[in-house]
CSV table of C-alpha atoms and ligand atoms in Angstrom, one decimal:
chain,number,residue,atom,x,y,z
R,1,UNK,CA,-30.6,-4.2,13.8
R,2,UNK,CA,-28.0,-6.6,15.2
R,3,UNK,CA,-24.8,-4.7,15.9
R,4,UNK,CA,-21.8,-5.1,13.6
R,5,UNK,CA,-18.8,-6.9,15.3
R,6,UNK,CA,-15.2,-6.4,14.4
R,7,UNK,CA,-12.2,-8.6,15.4
R,8,UNK,CA,-8.9,-6.6,15.2
R,9,UNK,CA,-5.7,-8.7,15.5
R,10,UNK,CA,-2.0,-8.0,15.5
R,11,UNK,CA,-1.9,-4.9,17.7
R,12,UNK,CA,-3.5,-2.4,15.3
R,13,UNK,CA,-3.3,1.3,16.2
R,14,UNK,CA,-6.1,2.2,18.7
R,15,UNK,CA,-7.5,4.8,16.3
R,16,UNK,CA,-9.0,1.9,14.3
R,17,UNK,CA,-11.1,0.9,17.3
R,18,UNK,CA,-12.0,4.5,17.9
R,19,UNK,CA,-13.2,5.0,14.3
R,20,UNK,CA,-15.3,1.8,14.4
R,21,UNK,CA,-16.7,2.3,17.9
R,22,UNK,CA,-17.8,5.8,16.9
R,23,UNK,CA,-20.0,4.1,14.2
R,24,UNK,CA,-21.5,1.7,16.8
R,25,UNK,CA,-19.3,-1.3,15.8
R,26,UNK,CA,-18.5,-3.6,18.7
R,27,UNK,CA,-14.7,-4.2,18.6
R,28,UNK,CA,-12.7,-7.1,20.1
R,29,UNK,CA,-8.9,-6.6,19.9
R,30,UNK,CA,-6.1,-9.2,20.2
R,31,UNK,CA,-2.4,-8.5,20.2
R,32,UNK,CA,-1.1,-11.5,18.1
R,33,UNK,CA,-2.0,-13.3,14.9
R,34,UNK,CA,-4.3,-16.4,15.0
R,35,UNK,CA,-3.7,-19.7,13.2
R,36,UNK,CA,-6.3,-21.0,10.7
R,37,UNK,CA,-8.4,-23.0,13.2
R,38,UNK,CA,-8.4,-20.3,15.8
R,39,UNK,CA,-9.3,-17.7,13.2
R,40,UNK,CA,-12.3,-19.7,11.9
R,41,UNK,CA,-13.5,-20.2,15.5
R,42,UNK,CA,-13.1,-16.5,16.3
R,43,UNK,CA,-14.9,-15.3,13.2
R,44,UNK,CA,-18.3,-16.7,14.2
R,45,UNK,CA,-20.6,-13.7,14.4
R,46,UNK,CA,-17.9,-11.3,13.2
R,47,UNK,CA,-18.5,-9.1,10.2
R,48,UNK,CA,-15.2,-7.2,10.0
R,49,UNK,CA,-11.7,-8.6,10.4
R,50,UNK,CA,-8.6,-6.4,10.8
R,51,UNK,CA,-5.1,-7.8,10.4
R,52,UNK,CA,-1.5,-6.9,9.5
R,53,UNK,CA,0.8,-9.2,7.6
R,54,UNK,CA,1.1,-12.2,9.9
R,55,UNK,CA,-2.5,-13.5,9.8
R,56,UNK,CA,-3.1,-15.8,6.9
R,57,UNK,CA,-6.6,-15.4,5.6
R,58,UNK,CA,-6.9,-18.6,3.5
R,59,UNK,CA,-9.6,-19.9,1.3
R,60,UNK,CA,-10.6,-22.3,4.1
R,61,UNK,CA,-10.9,-19.5,6.6
R,62,UNK,CA,-13.0,-17.5,4.1
R,63,UNK,CA,-15.3,-20.3,3.3
R,64,UNK,CA,-15.9,-21.0,7.0
R,65,UNK,CA,-16.8,-17.4,7.9
R,66,UNK,CA,-20.4,-16.9,6.7
R,67,UNK,CA,-20.8,-13.7,8.7
R,68,UNK,CA,-17.7,-12.0,7.4
R,69,UNK,CA,-18.3,-9.0,5.2
R,70,UNK,CA,-14.9,-7.4,4.9
R,71,UNK,CA,-11.2,-7.8,5.8
R,72,UNK,CA,-9.0,-4.8,6.4
R,73,UNK,CA,-5.2,-5.3,5.8
R,74,UNK,CA,-3.8,-2.6,8.0
R,75,UNK,CA,-0.6,-2.5,5.9
R,76,UNK,CA,0.3,-2.2,2.2
R,77,UNK,CA,0.6,-5.8,1.1
R,78,UNK,CA,-2.3,-8.2,0.7
R,79,UNK,CA,-0.4,-11.4,-0.1
R,80,UNK,CA,-1.6,-12.9,3.2
R,81,UNK,CA,-5.2,-12.9,2.0
R,82,UNK,CA,-6.7,-15.1,-0.7
R,83,UNK,CA,-8.2,-12.2,-2.7
R,84,UNK,CA,-10.0,-14.3,-5.3
R,85,UNK,CA,-11.6,-16.6,-2.7
R,86,UNK,CA,-12.7,-13.6,-0.7
R,87,UNK,CA,-14.4,-12.1,-3.8
R,88,UNK,CA,-16.1,-15.4,-4.6
R,89,UNK,CA,-17.4,-15.4,-1.0
R,90,UNK,CA,-18.6,-11.8,-1.3
R,91,UNK,CA,-16.0,-10.5,1.2
R,92,UNK,CA,-14.4,-7.1,0.4
R,93,UNK,CA,-10.7,-6.6,1.1
R,94,UNK,CA,-9.2,-3.2,1.8
R,95,UNK,CA,-5.6,-2.1,2.5
R,96,UNK,CA,-3.7,1.2,3.0
R,97,UNK,CA,-1.8,1.8,-0.2
R,98,UNK,CA,-0.4,5.2,0.6
R,99,UNK,CA,-0.7,6.0,4.3
R,100,UNK,CA,3.0,5.5,4.9
R,101,UNK,CA,4.3,7.2,1.8
R,102,UNK,CA,5.3,10.5,3.6
R,103,UNK,CA,7.4,8.4,6.0
R,104,UNK,CA,9.3,7.0,3.0
R,105,UNK,CA,9.8,10.4,1.6
R,106,UNK,CA,11.2,11.8,4.8
R,107,UNK,CA,13.7,9.0,5.3
R,108,UNK,CA,14.8,9.5,1.6
R,109,UNK,CA,15.4,13.2,2.3
R,110,UNK,CA,17.4,12.4,5.4
R,111,UNK,CA,19.5,9.9,3.6
R,112,UNK,CA,20.2,12.1,0.6
R,113,UNK,CA,21.5,14.8,2.9
R,114,UNK,CA,23.4,12.4,5.1
R,115,UNK,CA,25.2,10.7,2.2
R,116,UNK,CA,25.9,13.9,0.3
R,117,UNK,CA,27.5,15.3,3.5
R,118,UNK,CA,29.2,12.0,4.3
R,119,UNK,CA,27.8,12.1,7.8
R,120,UNK,CA,28.0,8.3,8.1
R,121,UNK,CA,31.8,8.4,7.9
R,122,UNK,CA,32.2,11.4,10.3
R,123,UNK,CA,29.9,9.7,12.7
R,124,UNK,CA,31.8,6.4,12.6
R,125,UNK,CA,35.2,8.1,13.0
R,126,UNK,CA,34.1,10.1,16.0
R,127,UNK,CA,32.5,7.0,17.7
R,128,UNK,CA,35.8,5.3,17.2
R,129,UNK,CA,37.6,8.2,18.9
R,130,UNK,CA,39.0,10.0,15.8
R,131,UNK,CA,38.4,13.8,15.2
R,132,UNK,CA,38.1,13.8,11.4
R,133,UNK,CA,37.2,17.5,10.8
R,134,UNK,CA,37.2,18.0,7.0
R,135,UNK,CA,35.1,19.4,4.2
R,136,UNK,CA,36.5,17.0,1.6
R,137,UNK,CA,33.8,15.1,-0.3
R,138,UNK,CA,31.0,16.9,1.7
R,139,UNK,CA,28.4,18.8,-0.3
R,140,UNK,CA,25.3,20.8,0.1
R,141,UNK,CA,22.2,19.3,-1.7
R,142,UNK,CA,21.1,22.7,-2.8
R,143,UNK,CA,21.8,23.0,-6.5
R,144,UNK,CA,22.4,19.3,-7.0
R,145,UNK,CA,20.1,17.2,-9.2
R,146,UNK,CA,17.9,14.5,-7.9
R,147,UNK,CA,16.8,11.7,-10.3
R,148,UNK,CA,13.6,10.0,-9.3
R,149,UNK,CA,12.9,6.6,-11.0
R,150,UNK,CA,9.2,5.9,-10.5
R,151,UNK,CA,7.1,9.0,-10.1
R,152,UNK,CA,4.1,7.6,-8.2
R,153,UNK,CA,2.8,8.4,-4.7
R,154,UNK,CA,6.3,8.5,-3.2
R,155,UNK,CA,8.2,9.8,-6.1
R,156,UNK,CA,6.0,12.8,-6.6
R,157,UNK,CA,6.0,13.8,-2.9
R,158,UNK,CA,9.8,13.5,-2.8
R,159,UNK,CA,10.0,15.7,-5.9
R,160,UNK,CA,8.2,18.5,-4.1
R,161,UNK,CA,10.2,18.3,-0.9
R,162,UNK,CA,13.5,18.0,-2.8
R,163,UNK,CA,12.7,21.2,-4.8
R,164,UNK,CA,12.0,23.0,-1.5
R,165,UNK,CA,15.6,22.1,-0.5
R,166,UNK,CA,16.9,23.8,-3.6
R,167,UNK,CA,17.5,20.6,-5.6
R,168,UNK,CA,16.7,20.3,-9.3
R,169,UNK,CA,14.5,17.2,-10.0
R,170,UNK,CA,14.5,15.0,-13.1
R,171,UNK,CA,12.2,11.9,-13.1
R,172,UNK,CA,11.7,8.9,-15.2
R,173,UNK,CA,8.4,6.9,-15.3
R,174,UNK,CA,7.2,4.3,-17.7
R,175,UNK,CA,3.7,5.8,-17.4
R,176,UNK,CA,2.6,9.3,-18.5
R,177,UNK,CA,2.9,11.5,-15.4
R,178,UNK,CA,2.3,15.2,-14.6
R,179,UNK,CA,5.6,16.9,-13.7
R,180,UNK,CA,5.2,18.8,-10.4
R,181,UNK,CA,6.8,22.1,-9.7
R,182,UNK,CA,9.9,22.6,-11.9
R,183,UNK,CA,10.6,18.9,-12.2
R,184,UNK,CA,11.6,17.7,-15.6
R,185,UNK,CA,10.6,14.4,-17.2
R,186,UNK,CA,13.5,12.3,-18.7
R,187,UNK,CA,12.6,10.5,-21.9
R,188,UNK,CA,14.8,7.6,-21.0
R,189,UNK,CA,16.3,6.1,-17.9
R,190,UNK,CA,19.7,6.6,-19.3
R,191,UNK,CA,19.0,10.4,-19.7
R,192,UNK,CA,18.2,10.5,-16.0
R,193,UNK,CA,21.2,8.5,-15.0
R,194,UNK,CA,23.6,10.7,-17.0
R,195,UNK,CA,22.1,13.9,-15.4
R,196,UNK,CA,21.5,13.1,-11.7
R,197,UNK,CA,23.8,13.5,-8.8
R,198,UNK,CA,21.5,11.4,-6.7
R,199,UNK,CA,19.4,8.5,-8.1
R,200,UNK,CA,16.6,7.2,-6.1
R,201,UNK,CA,14.3,4.2,-7.0
R,202,UNK,CA,10.5,4.4,-6.2
R,203,UNK,CA,9.2,1.9,-8.8
R,204,UNK,CA,6.4,-0.6,-7.9
R,205,UNK,CA,6.9,-4.3,-7.4
R,206,UNK,CA,5.6,-5.6,-10.7
R,207,UNK,CA,7.4,-8.8,-11.8
R,208,UNK,CA,9.0,-7.0,-14.9
R,209,UNK,CA,11.0,-4.8,-12.5
R,210,UNK,CA,13.1,-7.7,-11.2
R,211,UNK,CA,16.7,-6.8,-11.7
R,212,UNK,CA,15.9,-3.6,-13.7
R,213,UNK,CA,18.8,-1.8,-12.0
R,214,UNK,CA,22.1,-3.6,-12.4
R,215,UNK,CA,25.7,-3.1,-13.6
R,216,UNK,CA,24.9,-1.3,-16.8
R,217,UNK,CA,22.6,1.2,-15.1
R,218,UNK,CA,25.1,1.8,-12.3
R,219,UNK,CA,27.8,2.3,-15.0
R,220,UNK,CA,25.6,5.0,-16.6
R,221,UNK,CA,25.5,7.1,-13.4
R,222,UNK,CA,27.7,10.1,-13.0
R,223,UNK,CA,31.0,9.4,-11.2
R,224,UNK,CA,30.7,10.3,-7.6
R,225,UNK,CA,26.9,10.1,-7.5
R,226,UNK,CA,24.7,8.6,-4.8
R,227,UNK,CA,22.1,5.8,-5.1
R,228,UNK,CA,19.1,5.0,-3.0
R,229,UNK,CA,16.7,2.0,-3.1
R,230,UNK,CA,13.6,2.2,-0.8
R,231,UNK,CA,11.3,0.4,-3.3
R,232,UNK,CA,11.7,-3.4,-3.6
R,233,UNK,CA,14.8,-5.5,-3.0
R,234,UNK,CA,14.6,-7.6,-6.1
R,235,UNK,CA,14.7,-4.5,-8.3
R,236,UNK,CA,18.5,-4.0,-7.8
R,237,UNK,CA,21.6,-6.1,-8.4
R,238,UNK,CA,23.3,-5.5,-5.1
R,239,UNK,CA,26.5,-7.4,-6.1
R,240,UNK,CA,26.9,-4.8,-8.9
R,241,UNK,CA,26.2,-1.9,-6.4
R,242,UNK,CA,28.9,-3.3,-4.1
R,243,UNK,CA,31.4,-3.2,-7.0
R,244,UNK,CA,30.4,0.3,-7.9
R,245,UNK,CA,31.0,1.5,-4.3
R,246,UNK,CA,34.3,-0.4,-3.9
R,247,UNK,CA,35.5,1.1,-7.2
R,248,UNK,CA,34.5,4.6,-5.9
R,249,UNK,CA,32.2,5.3,-8.9
R,250,UNK,CA,29.3,5.4,-6.5
R,251,UNK,CA,30.0,7.8,-3.6
R,252,UNK,CA,27.3,6.4,-1.3
R,253,UNK,CA,24.2,4.4,-1.1
R,254,UNK,CA,21.1,3.9,1.1
R,255,UNK,CA,19.3,0.6,1.0
R,256,UNK,CA,16.1,-0.2,2.9
R,257,UNK,CA,14.8,-3.3,1.0
R,258,UNK,CA,16.5,-6.6,0.2
R,259,UNK,CA,15.7,-9.6,-2.0
R,260,UNK,CA,15.6,-11.9,1.0
R,261,UNK,CA,14.6,-10.2,4.3
R,262,UNK,CA,14.8,-11.9,7.7
R,263,UNK,CA,11.3,-12.7,9.1
R,264,UNK,CA,11.6,-11.7,12.7
R,265,UNK,CA,13.1,-8.8,14.7
R,266,UNK,CA,16.5,-9.9,16.0
R,267,UNK,CA,17.2,-12.4,13.2
R,268,UNK,CA,20.6,-12.4,11.6
R,269,UNK,CA,21.1,-10.4,8.4
R,270,UNK,CA,23.5,-11.1,5.4
R,271,UNK,CA,24.1,-8.8,2.5
R,272,UNK,CA,26.9,-7.9,0.0
R,273,UNK,CA,26.5,-4.4,1.2
R,274,UNK,CA,27.4,-4.9,4.8
R,275,UNK,CA,30.5,-3.0,6.0
R,276,UNK,CA,30.9,-0.7,3.0
R,277,UNK,CA,31.9,2.9,3.4
R,278,UNK,CA,29.2,5.6,3.2
R,279,UNK,CA,26.4,3.0,2.9
R,280,UNK,CA,23.3,3.3,5.1
R,281,UNK,CA,21.5,0.0,5.6
R,282,UNK,CA,18.0,0.0,7.2
R,283,UNK,CA,15.8,-3.0,7.9
R,284,UNK,CA,12.8,-2.1,5.6
R,285,UNK,CA,11.7,0.7,7.9
R,286,UNK,CA,11.1,3.3,5.2
R,287,UNK,CA,7.4,3.4,6.0
R,288,UNK,CA,7.6,2.5,9.6
R,289,UNK,CA,6.7,5.4,11.8
R,290,UNK,CA,4.2,5.9,14.5
R,291,UNK,CA,2.5,8.5,12.3
R,292,UNK,CA,2.2,6.0,9.5
R,293,UNK,CA,0.7,3.4,11.8
R,294,UNK,CA,-1.9,5.9,13.0
R,295,UNK,CA,-2.7,7.0,9.4
R,296,UNK,CA,-3.1,3.3,8.4
R,297,UNK,CA,-5.3,2.6,11.4
R,298,UNK,CA,-7.6,5.5,10.5
R,299,UNK,CA,-7.6,4.9,6.7
R,300,UNK,CA,-8.5,1.2,6.7
R,301,UNK,CA,-11.0,1.6,9.6
R,302,UNK,CA,-12.8,4.3,7.5
R,303,UNK,CA,-12.9,1.9,4.5
R,304,UNK,CA,-14.4,-0.9,6.6
R,305,UNK,CA,-17.0,1.5,8.1
R,306,UNK,CA,-17.9,2.9,4.7
R,307,UNK,CA,-18.3,-0.5,3.2
R,308,UNK,CA,-20.5,-1.9,6.0
R,309,UNK,CA,-22.6,1.2,6.3
R,310,UNK,CA,-22.9,2.6,2.8
R,311,UNK,CA,-21.7,-0.2,0.5
R,312,UNK,CA,-18.7,1.9,-0.7
R,313,UNK,CA,-16.0,-0.4,-2.3
R,314,UNK,CA,-13.7,2.5,-3.3
R,315,UNK,CA,-10.1,1.3,-3.2
R,316,UNK,CA,-11.1,-2.3,-2.4
R,317,UNK,CA,-8.4,-4.6,-3.8
R,318,UNK,CA,-10.7,-7.4,-4.8
R,319,UNK,CA,-14.2,-6.0,-5.6
R,320,UNK,CA,-15.3,-3.6,-8.4
R,321,UNK,CA,-14.9,-0.1,-7.0
R,322,UNK,CA,-17.9,2.2,-6.7
R,323,UNK,CA,-19.5,4.6,-4.2
R,324,UNK,CA,-23.1,5.9,-4.5
R,325,UNK,CA,-23.7,9.3,-2.7
R,326,UNK,CA,-25.7,8.8,0.5
R,327,UNK,CA,-29.3,10.1,0.2
R,328,UNK,CA,-31.7,10.8,3.0
R,329,UNK,CA,-34.9,8.9,3.1
R,330,UNK,CA,-33.8,6.2,0.7
R,331,UNK,CA,-33.3,2.5,1.4
R,332,UNK,CA,-30.1,1.0,0.0
R,333,UNK,CA,-29.7,-2.4,-1.4
R,334,UNK,CA,-26.2,-3.8,-2.3
R,335,UNK,CA,-25.8,-6.8,-4.4
R,336,UNK,CA,-22.6,-8.7,-5.2
R,337,UNK,CA,-23.0,-11.1,-8.0
R,338,UNK,CA,-21.3,-13.2,-10.6
R,339,UNK,CA,-20.7,-11.0,-13.7
R,340,UNK,CA,-23.0,-12.5,-16.4
R,341,UNK,CA,-25.3,-10.7,-18.8
R,342,UNK,CA,-28.7,-9.6,-17.5
R,343,UNK,CA,-28.1,-9.3,-13.8
R,344,UNK,CA,-29.0,-5.6,-13.6
R,345,UNK,CA,-32.1,-6.1,-15.8
R,346,UNK,CA,-33.1,-9.0,-13.5
R,347,UNK,CA,-32.8,-6.9,-10.3
R,348,UNK,CA,-34.7,-4.0,-11.8
R,349,UNK,CA,-37.5,-6.3,-13.2
R,350,UNK,CA,-37.9,-7.8,-9.7
R,351,UNK,CA,-38.1,-4.3,-8.1
R,352,UNK,CA,-40.6,-3.1,-10.8
R,353,UNK,CA,-42.8,-6.2,-10.3
R,354,UNK,CA,-43.1,-5.2,-6.6
R,355,UNK,CA,-43.8,-1.5,-7.4
R,356,UNK,CA,-40.4,-0.4,-6.0
R,357,UNK,CA,-39.1,2.8,-7.6
R,358,UNK,CA,-35.3,3.0,-8.2
R,359,UNK,CA,-34.0,6.5,-7.1
R,360,UNK,CA,-30.3,6.0,-7.9
R,361,UNK,CA,-28.2,3.1,-9.0
R,362,UNK,CA,-24.6,2.3,-9.8
R,363,UNK,CA,-23.1,-0.8,-11.3
R,364,UNK,CA,-19.4,-1.8,-11.5
R,365,UNK,CA,-17.9,-5.0,-12.8
R,366,UNK,CA,-14.4,-6.4,-12.6
R,367,UNK,CA,-13.5,-9.8,-14.0
R,368,UNK,CA,-16.0,-12.4,-12.7
R,369,UNK,CA,-17.6,-10.1,-10.1
R,370,UNK,CA,-20.3,-7.5,-10.5
R,371,UNK,CA,-21.5,-5.1,-7.8
R,372,UNK,CA,-24.7,-3.0,-7.9
R,373,UNK,CA,-25.8,-0.5,-5.3
R,374,UNK,CA,-29.5,0.6,-5.6
R,375,UNK,CA,-31.3,3.3,-3.7
R,376,UNK,CA,-35.1,2.9,-3.6
R,377,UNK,CA,-37.8,5.2,-2.2
R,378,UNK,CA,-40.0,2.7,-0.4
R,379,UNK,CA,-39.5,0.0,2.2
R,380,UNK,CA,-38.4,-3.3,0.7
R,381,UNK,CA,-40.5,-6.2,1.8
R,382,UNK,CA,-38.9,-9.5,2.8
R,383,UNK,CA,-40.4,-11.1,-0.4
R,384,UNK,CA,-38.4,-8.7,-2.7
R,385,UNK,CA,-35.2,-9.5,-0.9
R,386,UNK,CA,-35.9,-13.2,-0.9
R,387,UNK,CA,-36.4,-13.1,-4.7
R,388,UNK,CA,-33.1,-11.3,-5.3
R,389,UNK,CA,-31.4,-13.6,-2.9
R,390,UNK,CA,-32.2,-16.7,-4.9
R,391,UNK,CA,-31.1,-15.2,-8.3
R,392,UNK,CA,-28.6,-17.6,-9.8
R,393,UNK,CA,-25.9,-15.0,-9.9
R,394,UNK,CA,-26.3,-13.6,-6.4
R,395,UNK,CA,-23.2,-13.9,-4.2
R,396,UNK,CA,-24.4,-11.7,-1.4
R,397,UNK,CA,-27.3,-9.3,-0.9
R,398,UNK,CA,-27.4,-6.7,1.9
R,399,UNK,CA,-30.1,-4.2,2.8
R,400,UNK,CA,-28.3,-1.3,4.5
R,401,UNK,CA,-31.1,1.0,5.6
O,501,LIG,N1,10.6,0.9,2.2
O,501,LIG,C1,9.4,0.9,2.6
O,501,LIG,O1,9.1,0.7,3.8
O,501,LIG,C2,8.2,1.2,1.6
O,501,LIG,C3,7.0,1.7,2.1
O,501,LIG,C4,6.0,2.0,1.2
O,501,LIG,C5,6.2,1.7,-0.2
O,501,LIG,N2,7.4,1.1,-0.6
O,501,LIG,C6,7.7,0.8,-2.0
O,501,LIG,O2,7.9,2.0,-2.7
O,501,LIG,C7,7.6,1.8,-4.1
O,501,LIG,C8,6.8,3.0,-4.6
O,501,LIG,O3,5.6,3.1,-3.9
O,501,LIG,P1,4.4,4.1,-4.4
O,501,LIG,O4,3.3,4.1,-3.4
O,501,LIG,O5,5.0,5.4,-4.8
O,501,LIG,O6,4.0,3.3,-5.7
O,501,LIG,P2,3.2,3.8,-7.0
O,501,LIG,O7,2.5,2.6,-7.6
O,501,LIG,O8,2.3,5.0,-6.6
O,501,LIG,O9,4.3,4.4,-8.0
O,501,LIG,C9,5.2,3.6,-8.7
O,501,LIG,C10,5.6,4.3,-10.0
O,501,LIG,O10,6.6,3.6,-10.6
O,501,LIG,C11,6.4,3.6,-12.0
O,501,LIG,N3,7.2,2.5,-12.6
O,501,LIG,C12,6.9,1.1,-12.5
O,501,LIG,N4,7.9,0.5,-13.1
O,501,LIG,C13,8.8,1.4,-13.6
O,501,LIG,C14,10.0,1.3,-14.3
O,501,LIG,N5,10.5,0.1,-14.6
O,501,LIG,N6,10.6,2.4,-14.6
O,501,LIG,C15,10.1,3.7,-14.3
O,501,LIG,N7,8.9,3.8,-13.7
O,501,LIG,C16,8.3,2.7,-13.3
O,501,LIG,C17,4.9,3.4,-12.1
O,501,LIG,O11,4.4,3.8,-13.4
O,501,LIG,C18,4.4,4.3,-11.0
O,501,LIG,O12,4.2,5.7,-11.4
O,501,LIG,C19,6.8,0.4,-4.2
O,501,LIG,O13,7.7,-0.5,-4.7
O,501,LIG,C20,6.5,0.1,-2.7
O,501,LIG,O14,6.4,-1.2,-2.5
O,501,LIG,C21,8.4,0.8,0.3
């Protein structure tokens, strides 16, 4: 069997190489991103591509990369990849949707304590040479109520850690969610805002969330409460937050995400929130830790390995998701196709005509794409594969073992 080759760009964590090497994949790494032409040239003979956010994987790149089987986005976002074009070419795309969530939770905890204790002001005073020893306006978080808006991967973990610190937790989510520990579900956002001492946003980036938190929500918050946004910049009206802080109704805020964020490290930064008292501003680093990078490296490399070796598309962002348990002694055929009636029947008729017995089989479809993984007991001759290959609906056929 010809070895699988991977090209890993943009300085991915070395664990990605380790995971792939351990499975016999030959890995080439490059520190930067490549432009379109360089990428097309470099993808000749390459089955797996690993990138972060800077490499643009366009339709042109994908249609000029006949050997490419999968792209790993070693980050959360996948906007840099033309997902539909990848699916049409039979190329799976994976990302790391939750490998950095613990990092976000930890920074949120740090900020909740820092703001409730007014550490920012004590720190600033002492750096400017003033001994401002006072308990005024400083509180313990124990016994206070944390309001979590968006009870997903991050919100739920934060809920558990906040309770361990002695906080009461109330959450609001538009979807039905299991309350962890002693956390209480709010029926409405207003109920949460009227109850919480600290309000923290962890909603996702769906378009409907644009501007969901503005002057009227801030006005509903308890006087002297604290506000955090580590979700998406466009969710909050920061001009209204500035007003709330200047009027003293909001006692402190931590903001990690902004509607317009500078592209490069060292770029200038403008915001209504600069220079305000008891406001912590961070440059979208909620999920940026060495631990998260390592977890992302391992997670995405595992996904690429499992797809190339076993045909598992679990958590792929552009192909139907399925995983068929590995069986010893079987031969595995994976077939990506255009989702039209009769494909499964066609595959099985071809196998039956050649006396090939199906031992296990799974089909999943999503939109225009169908994916079927079939384990058979006997060797598949070249003639069977050739027949399946020329089916009208076939996008890509692979024989894995
Ligand atoms: N600051 C960072 O560096 C960083 C890092 C990772 C993730 N994030 C962001 O954090 C956010 C949460 O991430 P996650 O992994 O927990 O997402 P998730 O998809 O697991 O959870 C989001 C939750 O918000 C809920 N929701 C959506 N809209 C809502 C609304 N209007 N009101 C109430 N609930 C709503 C959803 O039902 C879901 O339960 C995302 O926006 C993500 O982009 C930021």
